[in-house]
Coordinates of C-alpha atoms in Angstrom, one line a residue:
M28 CA 105.7 -12.0 74.0
G29 CA 107.9 -10.1 76.5
G30 CA 110.6 -8.0 74.9
L31 CA 108.9 -7.9 71.5
I32 CA 107.0 -5.1 69.8
L33 CA 104.3 -6.4 67.5
A34 CA 103.4 -4.4 64.5
L35 CA 99.9 -5.2 63.3
S36 CA 99.4 -5.2 59.6
G37 CA 95.6 -5.4 59.4
Q38 CA 95.9 -6.6 55.8
A39 CA 92.6 -8.5 55.6
H40 CA 90.7 -6.4 58.2
A41 CA 89.3 -2.9 58.4
A42 CA 91.4 -0.4 60.3
P43 CA 90.3 -0.2 64.0
S44 CA 88.5 2.8 65.3
A45 CA 90.3 5.2 67.6
G46 CA 88.6 3.6 70.6
Q47 CA 89.4 0.1 69.5
A48 CA 93.0 1.0 68.8
Y49 CA 93.3 2.6 72.2
F50 CA 91.8 -0.5 73.8
E51 CA 94.2 -2.9 72.0
N52 CA 97.3 -0.8 72.8
N53 CA 96.4 0.0 76.4
C54 CA 93.7 -2.2 77.9
S55 CA 93.8 -5.6 76.2
M56 CA 96.6 -6.9 78.5
C57 CA 94.1 -7.0 81.4
H58 CA 90.6 -6.8 79.8
T59 CA 88.6 -8.6 77.1
V60 CA 85.5 -7.7 75.2
K61 CA 84.7 -11.3 74.2
P62 CA 82.0 -13.0 76.3
N63 CA 83.5 -16.4 75.8
M64 CA 86.8 -15.4 77.3
E65 CA 87.6 -15.8 81.0
A66 CA 88.3 -12.7 83.0
L67 CA 92.0 -11.7 82.9
L68 CA 93.5 -9.2 85.4
G69 CA 90.4 -7.1 85.0
P70 CA 86.7 -7.9 84.3
G71 CA 85.3 -8.4 80.8
L72 CA 84.1 -5.1 79.3
F73 CA 81.4 -6.3 76.9
N74 CA 78.0 -5.0 77.9
V75 CA 79.7 -2.6 80.2
V76 CA 77.5 0.5 79.5
G77 CA 74.3 -0.1 81.4
R78 CA 75.7 -3.0 83.5
K79 CA 75.6 -2.9 87.3
V80 CA 79.0 -1.9 88.7
G81 CA 81.0 -4.8 90.0
S82 CA 78.8 -7.5 88.4
A83 CA 80.8 -9.0 85.5
P84 CA 80.8 -12.8 85.8
G85 CA 84.0 -14.6 86.7
F86 CA 85.8 -11.7 88.3
N87 CA 86.7 -11.1 91.9
Y88 CA 86.0 -7.4 92.4
S89 CA 87.5 -5.1 95.0
S90 CA 85.1 -4.1 97.7
A91 CA 85.2 -0.5 96.4
L92 CA 83.4 -1.5 93.2
A93 CA 81.4 -4.4 94.6
D94 CA 79.9 -2.0 97.2
L95 CA 78.9 0.5 94.5
G96 CA 77.1 -2.3 92.6
A97 CA 75.4 -3.5 95.8
K98 CA 73.9 0.1 96.1
G99 CA 72.5 -0.2 92.6
K100 CA 75.0 1.8 90.7
T101 CA 75.2 1.1 87.0
W102 CA 77.8 2.2 84.5
T103 CA 76.8 5.1 82.3
A104 CA 79.0 6.8 79.7
A105 CA 79.4 9.7 82.1
D106 CA 80.4 7.5 85.0
L107 CA 82.8 5.6 82.9
D108 CA 84.4 8.9 81.9
L109 CA 84.8 9.9 85.5
F110 CA 86.2 6.5 86.5
L111 CA 88.7 6.3 83.7
K112 CA 89.9 9.9 84.3
D113 CA 90.7 9.1 88.0
P114 CA 89.7 5.6 89.2
S115 CA 90.6 6.1 92.9
S116 CA 88.6 9.4 93.1
F117 CA 85.5 7.7 91.6
A118 CA 85.8 4.6 93.7
P119 CA 88.3 5.0 96.6
G120 CA 90.0 1.7 97.3
T121 CA 89.6 0.3 93.7
A122 CA 92.4 -1.9 92.4
M123 CA 92.2 -0.2 89.0
Q124 CA 95.6 1.4 88.4
A125 CA 95.6 2.8 84.9
A126 CA 93.8 6.0 84.2
V127 CA 93.0 7.5 80.7
P128 CA 94.1 11.1 81.2
A129 CA 93.2 12.5 77.7
Q130 CA 89.5 13.4 77.1
K131 CA 89.7 12.5 73.4
D132 CA 91.0 9.0 74.3
R133 CA 88.2 8.5 76.9
D134 CA 85.6 9.7 74.5
A135 CA 86.8 7.3 71.8
L136 CA 87.2 4.4 74.2
I137 CA 83.8 4.7 75.8
A138 CA 82.1 5.1 72.4
W139 CA 83.7 1.9 71.2
L140 CA 83.0 0.0 74.4
S141 CA 79.4 1.0 74.1
T142 CA 79.2 -1.2 70.9
Q143 CA 80.7 -4.3 72.5
K144 CA 77.8 -6.6 73.3
G145 CA 77.4 -10.3 74.0
K146 CA 75.7 -12.9 76.1
A147 CA 77.5 -13.4 79.4
T148 CA 78.2 -17.0 80.5
T149 CA 78.0 -18.3 84.1
A150 CA 81.4 -18.4 85.6
P151 CA 82.7 -21.6 87.2
V152 CA 82.7 -21.7 91.0
A153 CA 85.8 -22.5 92.9
T154 CA 85.6 -25.3 95.5
A155 CA 86.6 -24.3 98.9
P156 CA 88.8 -26.7 101.0
A157 CA 86.8 -29.1 103.1
A158 CA 88.6 -28.2 106.3
V159 CA 91.5 -26.0 107.5
D160 CA 94.7 -28.1 107.8
I161 CA 98.4 -27.6 107.8
Q162 CA 98.4 -27.1 104.0
H163 CA 95.8 -24.3 104.1
W164 CA 97.1 -20.7 104.0
S165 CA 95.6 -19.9 107.4
G166 CA 98.0 -22.4 109.0
D167 CA 101.0 -20.8 107.4
K168 CA 103.8 -19.1 109.4
P169 CA 107.5 -18.1 108.9
G170 CA 109.8 -21.1 108.5
R171 CA 107.0 -23.5 107.4
I172 CA 108.0 -25.2 104.1
H173 CA 105.4 -26.7 101.6
E174 CA 106.2 -29.3 99.0
T175 CA 104.0 -29.8 95.9
R176 CA 104.7 -32.9 93.7
A177 CA 103.7 -32.9 90.1
S178 CA 102.3 -36.3 90.5
E179 CA 99.8 -34.9 93.0
L180 CA 98.4 -32.2 90.8
P181 CA 95.3 -32.6 88.7
A182 CA 95.8 -33.4 85.0
P183 CA 95.9 -30.4 82.7
Y184 CA 92.4 -29.1 81.8
A185 CA 90.7 -31.5 84.2
S186 CA 88.7 -28.6 85.5
P187 CA 87.8 -25.2 84.2
S188 CA 90.0 -22.2 85.0
V189 CA 88.7 -19.9 87.7
N190 CA 89.7 -16.3 88.3
N191 CA 90.1 -16.3 92.0
G192 CA 92.3 -13.2 92.7
P193 CA 92.8 -11.6 96.1
A194 CA 90.3 -9.2 97.5
T195 CA 91.7 -6.2 99.4
V196 CA 90.2 -5.8 102.9
P197 CA 91.1 -3.4 105.7
R198 CA 93.8 -4.6 108.1
P199 CA 92.2 -5.7 111.3
A200 CA 93.0 -3.5 114.3
G201 CA 96.3 -4.5 115.9
V202 CA 97.1 -7.4 113.5
L203 CA 100.6 -7.5 112.0
P204 CA 102.4 -10.1 109.9
S205 CA 104.0 -13.1 111.7
V206 CA 107.8 -13.0 111.8
P207 CA 110.5 -15.5 112.9
D208 CA 111.7 -15.5 116.4
H209 CA 113.9 -12.6 117.5
F210 CA 112.3 -10.3 114.8
K211 CA 109.6 -7.7 115.1
V212 CA 107.4 -5.8 112.6
S213 CA 105.7 -2.5 113.0
L214 CA 103.7 -0.1 110.8
W215 CA 106.3 2.2 109.3
A216 CA 104.1 4.3 107.0
T217 CA 100.7 4.4 105.3
D218 CA 100.0 6.1 102.0
P219 CA 96.9 6.4 99.7
D220 CA 98.7 6.8 96.4
K221 CA 99.2 3.1 95.5
G222 CA 102.9 3.2 95.0
R223 CA 104.5 0.0 93.6
L224 CA 108.2 0.6 93.6
L225 CA 110.4 1.8 96.5
I226 CA 114.1 2.8 96.2
K227 CA 116.4 3.9 99.0
A228 CA 118.4 7.1 98.4
P229 CA 122.0 7.2 99.7
N230 CA 121.0 9.3 102.7
G231 CA 118.3 6.7 103.7
D232 CA 115.2 8.4 102.4
L233 CA 112.8 6.1 100.6
F234 CA 111.5 7.2 97.2
M235 CA 108.2 5.8 95.8
S236 CA 106.7 6.0 92.3
S237 CA 102.9 6.0 91.8
A238 CA 101.8 5.5 88.2
S239 CA 98.1 6.0 88.9
K240 CA 98.8 9.3 90.7
R241 CA 101.5 10.4 88.3
L242 CA 104.1 11.3 91.0
I243 CA 107.2 10.5 92.9
K244 CA 107.2 10.7 96.7
V245 CA 109.8 10.8 99.4
F246 CA 109.5 9.2 102.8
R247 CA 111.8 10.2 105.7
S248 CA 112.2 8.7 109.1
S249 CA 114.4 10.4 111.7
T250 CA 114.3 7.4 114.0
G251 CA 114.0 4.5 111.6
E252 CA 110.9 3.3 113.5
K253 CA 108.3 5.4 111.8
V254 CA 108.0 7.9 108.9
D255 CA 107.7 11.5 110.2
K256 CA 107.9 13.4 106.9
V257 CA 106.3 12.7 103.5
S258 CA 106.9 14.9 100.5
V259 CA 105.9 15.0 96.8
F260 CA 109.2 15.1 95.0
A261 CA 107.7 15.5 91.5
S262 CA 104.2 15.4 90.0
D263 CA 102.3 15.6 86.7
L264 CA 104.4 12.7 85.3
D265 CA 103.2 10.2 82.7
R266 CA 102.6 6.9 84.5
P267 CA 106.1 6.9 86.2
Y268 CA 107.4 3.5 87.4
G269 CA 111.1 2.8 87.4
F270 CA 113.6 5.3 88.6
A271 CA 117.3 5.4 89.7
F272 CA 119.9 7.8 91.1
W273 CA 122.9 8.7 89.0
P274 CA 125.8 8.3 89.3
A275 CA 126.1 5.4 91.6
G276 CA 127.6 6.1 95.0
P277 CA 127.0 8.3 97.9
N278 CA 126.5 11.6 96.1
P279 CA 124.1 11.3 93.1
Q280 CA 123.4 14.4 90.9
Y281 CA 120.2 13.3 89.2
L282 CA 117.1 11.2 89.7
Y283 CA 116.2 9.5 86.4
V284 CA 112.5 8.5 86.0
A285 CA 111.0 6.1 83.4
N286 CA 107.6 7.4 82.2
V287 CA 105.4 5.1 80.2
N288 CA 107.0 6.5 76.9
S289 CA 109.9 8.7 77.8
I290 CA 112.9 9.1 80.2
V291 CA 113.3 12.3 82.2
R292 CA 115.7 13.4 84.9
F293 CA 115.6 15.8 87.8
P294 CA 118.5 17.5 89.5
Y295 CA 119.1 15.8 92.9
K296 CA 121.3 16.1 95.9
N297 CA 121.2 14.1 99.1
G298 CA 118.3 15.3 101.3
D299 CA 116.2 16.9 98.6
L300 CA 112.5 16.4 99.4
V301 CA 111.2 18.4 96.3
A302 CA 112.8 18.5 92.9
S303 CA 114.9 21.7 92.5
G304 CA 114.2 22.0 88.8
K305 CA 111.9 21.0 86.0
P306 CA 112.3 17.5 84.4
E307 CA 114.9 17.4 81.6
V308 CA 113.9 15.0 78.7
V309 CA 116.6 12.4 78.2
V310 CA 114.8 10.0 75.9
P311 CA 111.7 11.6 74.2
K312 CA 110.1 8.4 73.0
L313 CA 110.6 4.7 74.0
T314 CA 108.2 3.1 71.6
E315 CA 105.7 3.9 68.8
A316 CA 102.8 2.1 70.5
P317 CA 102.8 2.6 74.3
G318 CA 100.5 0.2 76.1
G319 CA 100.3 -3.3 77.3
H320 CA 103.3 -3.6 79.5
T321 CA 103.7 -0.1 80.9
T322 CA 105.9 -0.6 83.9
R323 CA 109.3 0.6 82.6
T324 CA 112.0 -0.5 85.0
L325 CA 115.1 1.6 84.9
V326 CA 118.6 0.8 86.3
F327 CA 122.2 1.9 85.7
S328 CA 125.2 -0.3 85.4
A329 CA 127.6 -0.4 88.4
D330 CA 130.0 2.0 86.6
S331 CA 127.1 4.4 85.8
K332 CA 128.0 4.4 82.1
T333 CA 125.0 2.4 80.8
M334 CA 121.2 2.9 81.4
F335 CA 118.9 -0.1 81.1
V336 CA 115.2 0.3 80.5
S337 CA 112.6 -2.5 80.1
I338 CA 110.0 -2.1 77.4
G339 CA 108.0 -5.3 76.9
S340 CA 105.6 -5.9 74.1
A341 CA 103.3 -3.1 73.1
T342 CA 100.2 -5.3 73.5
N343 CA 99.1 -8.9 74.1
Y344 CA 96.5 -8.5 71.3
A345 CA 97.7 -9.9 68.0
E346 CA 94.7 -11.6 66.4
R347 CA 94.7 -9.2 63.5
I348 CA 98.4 -9.7 62.7
G349 CA 97.9 -12.1 59.8
A350 CA 99.7 -15.3 58.9
T351 CA 102.6 -13.7 56.9
P352 CA 104.3 -10.3 57.0
P353 CA 103.2 -7.8 54.3
E354 CA 106.7 -7.7 52.8
P355 CA 110.1 -9.5 53.2
L356 CA 111.2 -9.4 56.9
A357 CA 114.3 -7.3 56.2
Q358 CA 112.2 -4.5 54.6
F359 CA 109.6 -4.8 57.3
E360 CA 112.2 -4.4 60.0
A361 CA 113.8 -1.5 58.2
K362 CA 110.5 0.4 58.2
Q363 CA 109.3 -0.6 61.7
G364 CA 112.6 -0.1 63.6
M365 CA 114.6 -1.9 66.2
G366 CA 112.6 -4.4 68.2
A367 CA 109.9 -4.9 65.6
A368 CA 108.8 -8.5 65.3
W369 CA 106.4 -10.7 63.3

């Protein structure tokens, strides 16, 4: 569905509540409210109010939430409100990235989730390898090549799918990644703000976006060996992800930032650690239904004349779309705008 914007007609169904609509547009990419569906990138949210934290079947929780559950913490509407407002403040170390900043959206979402009930099923259990061997991850190292042949794989659907995602654990003291001969690795910087994208400025500074903390940071190293200055370049953004310097070359004038549903730019000159002005809105709206794929990548062409922004589908949820469009496709497209699809 990447690259498409789905417009839901709802012809044969009642209009969704505000909470349901918010869930479908913003949460359904990672979560489900159906007991018979396997966990996606996040745990199932049926029966969530009153459920022990970190206890949904079939999901591999971060230790941040699993530890809260082990202490007997259960989800109340008030706790959900705090968690959705700022996940990392409620549960430091959680893998949950997306916050719900508006109180009215949180109220509607929690009210609707409170109505989503169902009988949980027992999740299938993954079988651990019988013994550690050369094919096991613990025997891996740089330069080792693995070959997997299609003929050696199990047949499709031979076993149930299992959500077996990674669990974040603290780095053991003194342990660093293995590297090839004649290379070395050291800890350059640590940061609590869960940045996902790093871009180097022409002067060597590294810029980082953090969607969950709604900011852009700058990391500077005078020696190259370790960061010795960290600064918040801009804050109070709307889930920023992609960003790029313009124009291309050694002396950019602006830093363009892709929010979840707009493009803004800040004045920039080499060496700036803090934005010298307020954001200027370049594109006020990217899509009518922000949600689903919210990581907007932004780049410029080599001649700096064209800006490219990725959008992705507004949601992975299309069960209510109906079998046929409500009107001829040409009329539908004219009303819904460029990128609309059935």
